[in-house]
Structures are given as structure tokens and as C-alpha cells.
PDB file of N, CA and C in Angstrom:
ATOM      1  N   MET A   1       0.841  -1.178   0.000  1.00 67.00           N
ATOM      2  CA  MET A   1       0.000   0.000   0.000  1.00 67.00           C
ATOM      3  C   MET A   1       0.891   1.249   0.000  1.00 67.00           C
ATOM      4  N   LYS A   2       0.646   2.157  -0.902  1.00 72.00           N
ATOM      5  CA  LYS A   2       1.441   3.373  -1.040  1.00 72.00           C
ATOM      6  C   LYS A   2       0.984   4.413  -0.019  1.00 72.00           C
ATOM      7  N   LYS A   3       1.950   4.978   0.723  1.00 78.00           N
ATOM      8  CA  LYS A   3       1.654   6.007   1.709  1.00 78.00           C
ATOM      9  C   LYS A   3       1.569   7.363   1.009  1.00 78.00           C
ATOM     10  N   THR A   4       0.523   8.095   1.300  1.00 84.00           N
ATOM     11  CA  THR A   4       0.342   9.423   0.732  1.00 84.00           C
ATOM     12  C   THR A   4       1.216  10.421   1.478  1.00 84.00           C
ATOM     13  N   MET A   5       1.942  11.253   0.715  1.00 82.00           N
ATOM     14  CA  MET A   5       2.818  12.261   1.311  1.00 82.00           C
ATOM     15  C   MET A   5       1.982  13.475   1.694  1.00 82.00           C
ATOM     16  N   SER A   6       2.250  14.007   2.882  1.00 89.00           N
ATOM     17  CA  SER A   6       1.520  15.194   3.330  1.00 89.00           C
ATOM     18  C   SER A   6       1.953  16.417   2.533  1.00 89.00           C
ATOM     19  N   THR A   7       1.126  17.439   2.567  1.00 88.00           N
ATOM     20  CA  THR A   7       1.463  18.695   1.900  1.00 88.00           C
ATOM     21  C   THR A   7       2.758  19.257   2.467  1.00 88.00           C
ATOM     22  N   PHE A   8       2.907  19.193   3.792  1.00 86.00           N
ATOM     23  CA  PHE A   8       4.123  19.687   4.429  1.00 86.00           C
ATOM     24  C   PHE A   8       5.351  18.942   3.911  1.00 86.00           C
ATOM     25  N   ASP A   9       5.275  17.616   3.859  1.00 87.00           N
ATOM     26  CA  ASP A   9       6.413  16.822   3.370  1.00 87.00           C
ATOM     27  C   ASP A   9       6.746  17.159   1.922  1.00 87.00           C
ATOM     28  N   ARG A  10       5.718  17.359   1.103  1.00 88.00           N
ATOM     29  CA  ARG A  10       5.971  17.742  -0.300  1.00 88.00           C
ATOM     30  C   ARG A  10       6.651  19.105  -0.369  1.00 88.00           C
ATOM     31  N   MET A  11       6.182  20.054   0.435  1.00 88.00           N
ATOM     32  CA  MET A  11       6.759  21.400   0.408  1.00 88.00           C
ATOM     33  C   MET A  11       8.192  21.396   0.929  1.00 88.00           C
ATOM     34  N   MET A  12       8.482  20.537   1.887  1.00 88.00           N
ATOM     35  CA  MET A  12       9.845  20.473   2.438  1.00 88.00           C
ATOM     36  C   MET A  12      10.844  19.942   1.417  1.00 88.00           C
ATOM     37  N   LYS A  13      10.391  19.376   0.342  1.00 89.00           N
ATOM     38  CA  LYS A  13      11.287  18.910  -0.718  1.00 89.00           C
ATOM     39  C   LYS A  13      11.781  20.077  -1.586  1.00 89.00           C
ATOM     40  N   ASN A  14      11.114  21.228  -1.488  1.00 90.00           N
ATOM     41  CA  ASN A  14      11.525  22.419  -2.217  1.00 90.00           C
ATOM     42  C   ASN A  14      12.577  23.143  -1.370  1.00 90.00           C
ATOM     43  N   PRO A  15      13.844  23.199  -1.824  1.00 89.00           N
ATOM     44  CA  PRO A  15      14.922  23.793  -1.020  1.00 89.00           C
ATOM     45  C   PRO A  15      14.671  25.238  -0.580  1.00 89.00           C
ATOM     46  N   GLU A  16      14.092  26.049  -1.451  1.00 92.00           N
ATOM     47  CA  GLU A  16      13.831  27.445  -1.091  1.00 92.00           C
ATOM     48  C   GLU A  16      12.771  27.536   0.009  1.00 92.00           C
ATOM     49  N   TRP A  17      11.685  26.778  -0.154  1.00 89.00           N
ATOM     50  CA  TRP A  17      10.614  26.798   0.843  1.00 89.00           C
ATOM     51  C   TRP A  17      11.124  26.260   2.173  1.00 89.00           C
ATOM     52  N   LYS A  18      11.908  25.186   2.108  1.00 89.00           N
ATOM     53  CA  LYS A  18      12.457  24.566   3.314  1.00 89.00           C
ATOM     54  C   LYS A  18      13.349  25.546   4.064  1.00 89.00           C
ATOM     55  N   ALA A  19      14.207  26.274   3.349  1.00 87.00           N
ATOM     56  CA  ALA A  19      15.114  27.241   3.987  1.00 87.00           C
ATOM     57  C   ALA A  19      14.315  28.345   4.676  1.00 87.00           C
ATOM     58  N   GLY A  20      13.284  28.849   4.020  1.00 86.00           N
ATOM     59  CA  GLY A  20      12.440  29.882   4.620  1.00 86.00           C
ATOM     60  C   GLY A  20      11.704  29.366   5.846  1.00 86.00           C
ATOM     61  N   PHE A  21      11.205  28.150   5.759  1.00 87.00           N
ATOM     62  CA  PHE A  21      10.502  27.550   6.896  1.00 87.00           C
ATOM     63  C   PHE A  21      11.447  27.400   8.084  1.00 87.00           C
ATOM     64  N   GLU A  22      12.637  26.873   7.836  1.00 84.00           N
ATOM     65  CA  GLU A  22      13.585  26.640   8.922  1.00 84.00           C
ATOM     66  C   GLU A  22      14.018  27.940   9.584  1.00 84.00           C
ATOM     67  N   LYS A  23      14.204  28.989   8.809  1.00 80.00           N
ATOM     68  CA  LYS A  23      14.567  30.294   9.382  1.00 80.00           C
ATOM     69  C   LYS A  23      13.431  30.811  10.269  1.00 80.00           C
ATOM     70  N   SER A  24      12.225  30.750   9.771  1.00 83.00           N
ATOM     71  CA  SER A  24      11.067  31.209  10.548  1.00 83.00           C
ATOM     72  C   SER A  24      10.876  30.371  11.800  1.00 83.00           C
ATOM     73  N   TYR A  25      11.112  29.071  11.684  1.00 85.00           N
ATOM     74  CA  TYR A  25      10.934  28.182  12.829  1.00 85.00           C
ATOM     75  C   TYR A  25      11.951  28.493  13.920  1.00 85.00           C
ATOM     76  N   GLU A  26      13.188  28.790  13.538  1.00 80.00           N
ATOM     77  CA  GLU A  26      14.213  29.154  14.524  1.00 80.00           C
ATOM     78  C   GLU A  26      13.809  30.432  15.253  1.00 80.00           C
ATOM     79  N   GLU A  27      13.286  31.405  14.521  1.00 79.00           N
ATOM     80  CA  GLU A  27      12.833  32.660  15.135  1.00 79.00           C
ATOM     81  C   GLU A  27      11.678  32.390  16.096  1.00 79.00           C
ATOM     82  N   PHE A  28      10.772  31.507  15.695  1.00 84.00           N
ATOM     83  CA  PHE A  28       9.648  31.127  16.546  1.00 84.00           C
ATOM     84  C   PHE A  28      10.142  30.482  17.832  1.00 84.00           C
ATOM     85  N   LEU A  29      11.131  29.597  17.721  1.00 85.00           N
ATOM     86  CA  LEU A  29      11.658  28.920  18.907  1.00 85.00           C
ATOM     87  C   LEU A  29      12.297  29.907  19.882  1.00 85.00           C
ATOM     88  N   ILE A  30      13.029  30.873  19.369  1.00 84.00           N
ATOM     89  CA  ILE A  30      13.648  31.894  20.230  1.00 84.00           C
ATOM     90  C   ILE A  30      12.559  32.682  20.952  1.00 84.00           C
ATOM     91  N   SER A  31      11.542  33.066  20.211  1.00 86.00           N
ATOM     92  CA  SER A  31      10.434  33.819  20.796  1.00 86.00           C
ATOM     93  C   SER A  31       9.748  33.012  21.892  1.00 86.00           C
ATOM     94  N   GLU A  32       9.435  31.768  21.616  1.00 90.00           N
ATOM     95  CA  GLU A  32       8.769  30.915  22.598  1.00 90.00           C
ATOM     96  C   GLU A  32       9.652  30.680  23.825  1.00 90.00           C
ATOM     97  N   PHE A  33      10.942  30.477  23.603  1.00 90.00           N
ATOM     98  CA  PHE A  33      11.880  30.278  24.696  1.00 90.00           C
ATOM     99  C   PHE A  33      11.894  31.498  25.617  1.00 90.00           C
ATOM    100  N   MET A  34      12.012  32.682  25.012  1.00 90.00           N
ATOM    101  CA  MET A  34      12.059  33.905  25.821  1.00 90.00           C
ATOM    102  C   MET A  34      10.778  34.099  26.619  1.00 90.00           C
ATOM    103  N   CYS A  35       9.642  33.924  25.972  1.00 92.00           N
ATOM    104  CA  CYS A  35       8.358  34.095  26.665  1.00 92.00           C
ATOM    105  C   CYS A  35       8.242  33.119  27.829  1.00 92.00           C
ATOM    106  N   GLU A  36       8.621  31.874  27.591  1.00 94.00           N
ATOM    107  CA  GLU A  36       8.533  30.855  28.635  1.00 94.00           C
ATOM    108  C   GLU A  36       9.463  31.177  29.804  1.00 94.00           C
ATOM    109  N   GLN A  37      10.692  31.564  29.513  1.00 94.00           N
ATOM    110  CA  GLN A  37      11.656  31.848  30.573  1.00 94.00           C
ATOM    111  C   GLN A  37      11.289  33.121  31.339  1.00 94.00           C
ATOM    112  N   MET A  38      10.768  34.107  30.650  1.00 94.00           N
ATOM    113  CA  MET A  38      10.341  35.325  31.332  1.00 94.00           C
ATOM    114  C   MET A  38       9.169  35.028  32.261  1.00 94.00           C
ATOM    115  N   GLU A  39       8.246  34.208  31.796  1.00 94.00           N
ATOM    116  CA  GLU A  39       7.105  33.840  32.637  1.00 94.00           C
ATOM    117  C   GLU A  39       7.578  33.024  33.838  1.00 94.00           C
ATOM    118  N   HIS A  40       8.467  32.071  33.587  1.00 94.00           N
ATOM    119  CA  HIS A  40       9.001  31.223  34.658  1.00 94.00           C
ATOM    120  C   HIS A  40       9.718  32.065  35.720  1.00 94.00           C
ATOM    121  N   SER A  41      10.443  33.076  35.277  1.00 92.00           N
ATOM    122  CA  SER A  41      11.202  33.941  36.192  1.00 92.00           C
ATOM    123  C   SER A  41      10.376  35.134  36.677  1.00 92.00           C
ATOM    124  N   ASP A  42       9.149  35.229  36.220  1.00 94.00           N
ATOM    125  CA  ASP A  42       8.252  36.332  36.573  1.00 94.00           C
ATOM    126  C   ASP A  42       8.891  37.682  36.253  1.00 94.00           C
ATOM    127  N   LEU A  43       9.446  37.785  35.035  1.00 94.00           N
ATOM    128  CA  LEU A  43      10.097  39.018  34.571  1.00 94.00           C
ATOM    129  C   LEU A  43       9.242  39.703  33.516  1.00 94.00           C
ATOM    130  N   SER A  44       9.065  40.987  33.660  1.00 95.00           N
ATOM    131  CA  SER A  44       8.380  41.765  32.631  1.00 95.00           C
ATOM    132  C   SER A  44       9.397  42.168  31.564  1.00 95.00           C
ATOM    133  N   VAL A  45       8.885  42.676  30.465  1.00 96.00           N
ATOM    134  CA  VAL A  45       9.754  43.168  29.392  1.00 96.00           C
ATOM    135  C   VAL A  45      10.676  44.255  29.935  1.00 96.00           C
ATOM    136  N   ARG A  46      10.110  45.187  30.684  1.00 97.00           N
ATOM    137  CA  ARG A  46      10.914  46.298  31.231  1.00 97.00           C
ATOM    138  C   ARG A  46      11.966  45.811  32.225  1.00 97.00           C
ATOM    139  N   GLU A  47      11.608  44.848  33.066  1.00 97.00           N
ATOM    140  CA  GLU A  47      12.571  44.329  34.047  1.00 97.00           C
ATOM    141  C   GLU A  47      13.731  43.625  33.358  1.00 97.00           C
ATOM    142  N   LEU A  48      13.412  42.772  32.390  1.00 97.00           N
ATOM    143  CA  LEU A  48      14.472  42.059  31.677  1.00 97.00           C
ATOM    144  C   LEU A  48      15.357  43.043  30.923  1.00 97.00           C
ATOM    145  N   ALA A  49      14.743  44.024  30.296  1.00 97.00           N
ATOM    146  CA  ALA A  49      15.511  45.031  29.554  1.00 97.00           C
ATOM    147  C   ALA A  49      16.475  45.765  30.479  1.00 97.00           C
ATOM    148  N   ALA A  50      15.989  46.187  31.636  1.00 97.00           N
ATOM    149  CA  ALA A  50      16.842  46.916  32.584  1.00 97.00           C
ATOM    150  C   ALA A  50      17.992  46.042  33.063  1.00 97.00           C
ATOM    151  N   ARG A  51      17.712  44.801  33.390  1.00 96.00           N
ATOM    152  CA  ARG A  51      18.770  43.893  33.863  1.00 96.00           C
ATOM    153  C   ARG A  51      19.801  43.594  32.783  1.00 96.00           C
ATOM    154  N   ALA A  52      19.327  43.459  31.543  1.00 96.00           N
ATOM    155  CA  ALA A  52      20.225  43.116  30.431  1.00 96.00           C
ATOM    156  C   ALA A  52      20.905  44.336  29.834  1.00 96.00           C
ATOM    157  N   GLY A  53      20.463  45.526  30.228  1.00 96.00           N
ATOM    158  CA  GLY A  53      21.070  46.743  29.699  1.00 96.00           C
ATOM    159  C   GLY A  53      20.687  47.031  28.256  1.00 96.00           C
ATOM    160  N   VAL A  54      19.462  46.650  27.883  1.00 95.00           N
ATOM    161  CA  VAL A  54      18.970  46.910  26.529  1.00 95.00           C
ATOM    162  C   VAL A  54      17.615  47.612  26.643  1.00 95.00           C
ATOM    163  N   SER A  55      17.098  48.065  25.527  1.00 94.00           N
ATOM    164  CA  SER A  55      15.809  48.757  25.556  1.00 94.00           C
ATOM    165  C   SER A  55      14.660  47.748  25.626  1.00 94.00           C
ATOM    166  N   PRO A  56      13.543  48.164  26.205  1.00 96.00           N
ATOM    167  CA  PRO A  56      12.362  47.296  26.199  1.00 96.00           C
ATOM    168  C   PRO A  56      11.927  46.929  24.775  1.00 96.00           C
ATOM    169  N   THR A  57      12.153  47.825  23.840  1.00 94.00           N
ATOM    170  CA  THR A  57      11.812  47.546  22.440  1.00 94.00           C
ATOM    171  C   THR A  57      12.615  46.364  21.911  1.00 94.00           C
ATOM    172  N   THR A  58      13.891  46.303  22.278  1.00 93.00           N
ATOM    173  CA  THR A  58      14.736  45.181  21.856  1.00 93.00           C
ATOM    174  C   THR A  58      14.181  43.873  22.388  1.00 93.00           C
ATOM    175  N   ILE A  59      13.802  43.839  23.658  1.00 94.00           N
ATOM    176  CA  ILE A  59      13.240  42.629  24.248  1.00 94.00           C
ATOM    177  C   ILE A  59      11.938  42.269  23.540  1.00 94.00           C
ATOM    178  N   GLN A  60      11.099  43.249  23.305  1.00 93.00           N
ATOM    179  CA  GLN A  60       9.817  42.993  22.645  1.00 93.00           C
ATOM    180  C   GLN A  60      10.039  42.462  21.237  1.00 93.00           C
ATOM    181  N   HIS A  61      10.996  43.004  20.523  1.00 91.00           N
ATOM    182  CA  HIS A  61      11.281  42.513  19.170  1.00 91.00           C
ATOM    183  C   HIS A  61      11.825  41.091  19.200  1.00 91.00           C
ATOM    184  N   LEU A  62      12.645  40.764  20.166  1.00 90.00           N
ATOM    185  CA  LEU A  62      13.129  39.388  20.295  1.00 90.00           C
ATOM    186  C   LEU A  62      11.964  38.443  20.595  1.00 90.00           C
ATOM    187  N   ARG A  63      11.061  38.886  21.456  1.00 90.00           N
ATOM    188  CA  ARG A  63       9.912  38.048  21.828  1.00 90.00           C
ATOM    189  C   ARG A  63       8.945  37.818  20.675  1.00 90.00           C
ATOM    190  N   THR A  64       8.842  38.774  19.788  1.00 86.00           N
ATOM    191  CA  THR A  64       7.871  38.665  18.702  1.00 86.00           C
ATOM    192  C   THR A  64       8.491  38.220  17.379  1.00 86.00           C
ATOM    193  N   GLY A  65       9.802  38.012  17.365  1.00 80.00           N
ATOM    194  CA  GLY A  65      10.461  37.582  16.139  1.00 80.00           C
ATOM    195  C   GLY A  65      10.722  38.710  15.160  1.00 80.00           C
ATOM    196  N   LYS A  66      10.579  39.943  15.610  1.00 83.00           N
ATOM    197  CA  LYS A  66      10.786  41.098  14.736  1.00 83.00           C
ATOM    198  C   LYS A  66      12.214  41.638  14.787  1.00 83.00           C
ATOM    199  N   ALA A  67      13.035  41.083  15.665  1.00 81.00           N
ATOM    200  CA  ALA A  67      14.409  41.570  15.808  1.00 81.00           C
ATOM    201  C   ALA A  67      15.237  41.161  14.597  1.00 81.00           C
ATOM    202  N   GLU A  68      15.989  42.095  14.068  1.00 81.00           N
ATOM    203  CA  GLU A  68      16.888  41.824  12.951  1.00 81.00           C
ATOM    204  C   GLU A  68      18.276  42.331  13.308  1.00 81.00           C
ATOM    205  N   ASN A  69      19.279  41.598  12.908  1.00 85.00           N
ATOM    206  CA  ASN A  69      20.673  41.982  13.126  1.00 85.00           C
ATOM    207  C   ASN A  69      20.971  42.259  14.604  1.00 85.00           C
ATOM    208  N   VAL A  70      20.572  41.344  15.461  1.00 86.00           N
ATOM    209  CA  VAL A  70      20.819  41.485  16.890  1.00 86.00           C
ATOM    210  C   VAL A  70      22.298  41.239  17.149  1.00 86.00           C
ATOM    211  N   LYS A  71      22.913  42.131  17.905  1.00 91.00           N
ATOM    212  CA  LYS A  71      24.323  41.963  18.246  1.00 91.00           C
ATOM    213  C   LYS A  71      24.476  40.782  19.192  1.00 91.00           C
ATOM    214  N   LEU A  72      25.564  40.062  19.029  1.00 89.00           N
ATOM    215  CA  LEU A  72      25.842  38.918  19.890  1.00 89.00           C
ATOM    216  C   LEU A  72      25.900  39.345  21.351  1.00 89.00           C
ATOM    217  N   LYS A  73      26.491  40.502  21.608  1.00 93.00           N
ATOM    218  CA  LYS A  73      26.590  41.020  22.981  1.00 93.00           C
ATOM    219  C   LYS A  73      25.199  41.193  23.593  1.00 93.00           C
ATOM    220  N   THR A  74      24.258  41.682  22.803  1.00 92.00           N
ATOM    221  CA  THR A  74      22.882  41.867  23.274  1.00 92.00           C
ATOM    222  C   THR A  74      22.245  40.528  23.591  1.00 92.00           C
ATOM    223  N   LEU A  75      22.352  39.580  22.676  1.00 89.00           N
ATOM    224  CA  LEU A  75      21.764  38.261  22.886  1.00 89.00           C
ATOM    225  C   LEU A  75      22.373  37.569  24.100  1.00 89.00           C
ATOM    226  N   LEU A  76      23.682  37.653  24.252  1.00 92.00           N
ATOM    227  CA  LEU A  76      24.350  37.034  25.401  1.00 92.00           C
ATOM    228  C   LEU A  76      23.887  37.661  26.711  1.00 92.00           C
ATOM    229  N   SER A  77      23.704  38.968  26.723  1.00 94.00           N
ATOM    230  CA  SER A  77      23.258  39.660  27.922  1.00 94.00           C
ATOM    231  C   SER A  77      21.843  39.237  28.301  1.00 94.00           C
ATOM    232  N   VAL A  78      20.961  39.140  27.324  1.00 94.00           N
ATOM    233  CA  VAL A  78      19.580  38.716  27.580  1.00 94.00           C
ATOM    234  C   VAL A  78      19.565  37.273  28.077  1.00 94.00           C
ATOM    235  N   LEU A  79      20.298  36.406  27.401  1.00 92.00           N
ATOM    236  CA  LEU A  79      20.354  35.002  27.824  1.00 92.00           C
ATOM    237  C   LEU A  79      20.884  34.870  29.244  1.00 92.00           C
ATOM    238  N   HIS A  80      21.926  35.641  29.565  1.00 94.00           N
ATOM    239  CA  HIS A  80      22.509  35.604  30.906  1.00 94.00           C
ATOM    240  C   HIS A  80      21.461  35.965  31.954  1.00 94.00           C
ATOM    241  N   GLU A  81      20.685  37.005  31.689  1.00 94.00           N
ATOM    242  CA  GLU A  81      19.667  37.441  32.646  1.00 94.00           C
ATOM    243  C   GLU A  81      18.522  36.438  32.781  1.00 94.00           C
ATOM    244  N   LEU A  82      18.372  35.582  31.773  1.00 94.00           N
ATOM    245  CA  LEU A  82      17.359  34.521  31.848  1.00 94.00           C
ATOM    246  C   LEU A  82      17.935  33.238  32.454  1.00 94.00           C
ATOM    247  N   GLY A  83      19.235  33.307  32.808  1.00 92.00           N
ATOM    248  CA  GLY A  83      19.871  32.153  33.448  1.00 92.00           C
ATOM    249  C   GLY A  83      20.493  31.162  32.481  1.00 92.00           C
ATOM    250  N   TYR A  84      20.807  31.615  31.270  1.00 91.00           N
ATOM    251  CA  TYR A  84      21.364  30.724  30.252  1.00 91.00           C
ATOM    252  C   TYR A  84      22.620  31.324  29.643  1.00 91.00           C
ATOM    253  N   SER A  85      23.374  30.483  28.947  1.00 88.00           N
ATOM    254  CA  SER A  85      24.517  30.939  28.183  1.00 88.00           C
ATOM    255  C   SER A  85      24.449  30.288  26.805  1.00 88.00           C
ATOM    256  N   LEU A  86      25.205  30.830  25.889  1.00 83.00           N
ATOM    257  CA  LEU A  86      25.234  30.325  24.525  1.00 83.00           C
ATOM    258  C   LEU A  86      26.354  29.323  24.388  1.00 83.00           C
ATOM    259  N   LYS A  87      26.019  28.148  23.867  1.00 84.00           N
ATOM    260  CA  LYS A  87      27.023  27.103  23.677  1.00 84.00           C
ATOM    261  C   LYS A  87      27.064  26.744  22.197  1.00 84.00           C
ATOM    262  N   PRO A  88      28.214  26.912  21.536  1.00 84.00           N
ATOM    263  CA  PRO A  88      28.307  26.566  20.123  1.00 84.00           C
ATOM    264  C   PRO A  88      28.079  25.067  19.908  1.00 84.00           C
ATOM    265  N   VAL A  89      27.266  24.772  18.903  1.00 85.00           N
ATOM    266  CA  VAL A  89      26.970  23.387  18.543  1.00 85.00           C
ATOM    267  C   VAL A  89      27.093  23.290  17.030  1.00 85.00           C
ATOM    268  N   ALA A  90      27.701  22.221  16.560  1.00 88.00           N
ATOM    269  CA  ALA A  90      27.855  22.032  15.116  1.00 88.00           C
ATOM    270  C   ALA A  90      26.481  21.888  14.470  1.00 88.00           C
ATOM    271  N   ALA A  91      26.302  22.567  13.348  1.00 77.00           N
ATOM    272  CA  ALA A  91      25.039  22.491  12.608  1.00 77.00           C
ATOM    273  C   ALA A  91      24.946  21.148  11.890  1.00 77.00           C
ATOM    274  N   VAL A  92      23.752  20.618  11.841  1.00 76.00           N
ATOM    275  CA  VAL A  92      23.508  19.392  11.102  1.00 76.00           C
ATOM    276  C   VAL A  92      23.176  19.768   9.674  1.00 76.00           C
ATOM    277  N   LEU A  93      23.994  19.326   8.763  1.00 68.00           N
ATOM    278  CA  LEU A  93      23.775  19.663   7.351  1.00 68.00           C
ATOM    279  C   LEU A  93      23.263  18.488   6.589  1.00 68.00           C
TER     280      LEU A  93
END
């Protein structure tokens, strides 16, 4: 019996669509991670911004996936205030 391929699986075979999906998904994961950690730590946007030394707008853009060209120093500072650090991991190609 032949298994029917889902629309998602068919679309993932298109390299351009797959690359766009993966980029958006990574942004979504960062946003979800930040929201979850802020809620867990009971931190508001303003509190996290003040602790990390960045603007509340920067935090809001990170949370909503609207941040572009974020400096590594900014990301490291935000992660530190959420109780995390950045660990390099080899990409799976």
C-alpha cells in the first residue's frame, strides 16, 4: 500500500521553501523560549531590559520575532539574565 505524502512533506522537498521555513521556525523557537523563561522567572519586558542593559523595544522585538541583526553582545546579555549561556553546537547539514 502506497503512503500518501503530506502537503508539508511535499513542500519540504523544495529547497527554497524549506530554507524559509527553517529560518522562521528558529525565530519562533527563540520567541517561545524567551516568553517561557520570562514567565518562569516572573520578569516583565521592562525588568528584563533593565537587567540586560537593553531597551524594552529590543526585548519585545526578540519576543515577537521582529528583531533583525541582533548583536551577539545583546543576545548574550539577555540570555545571561534569563539564566542561560550560549554554547556553540555544530550544525547538522
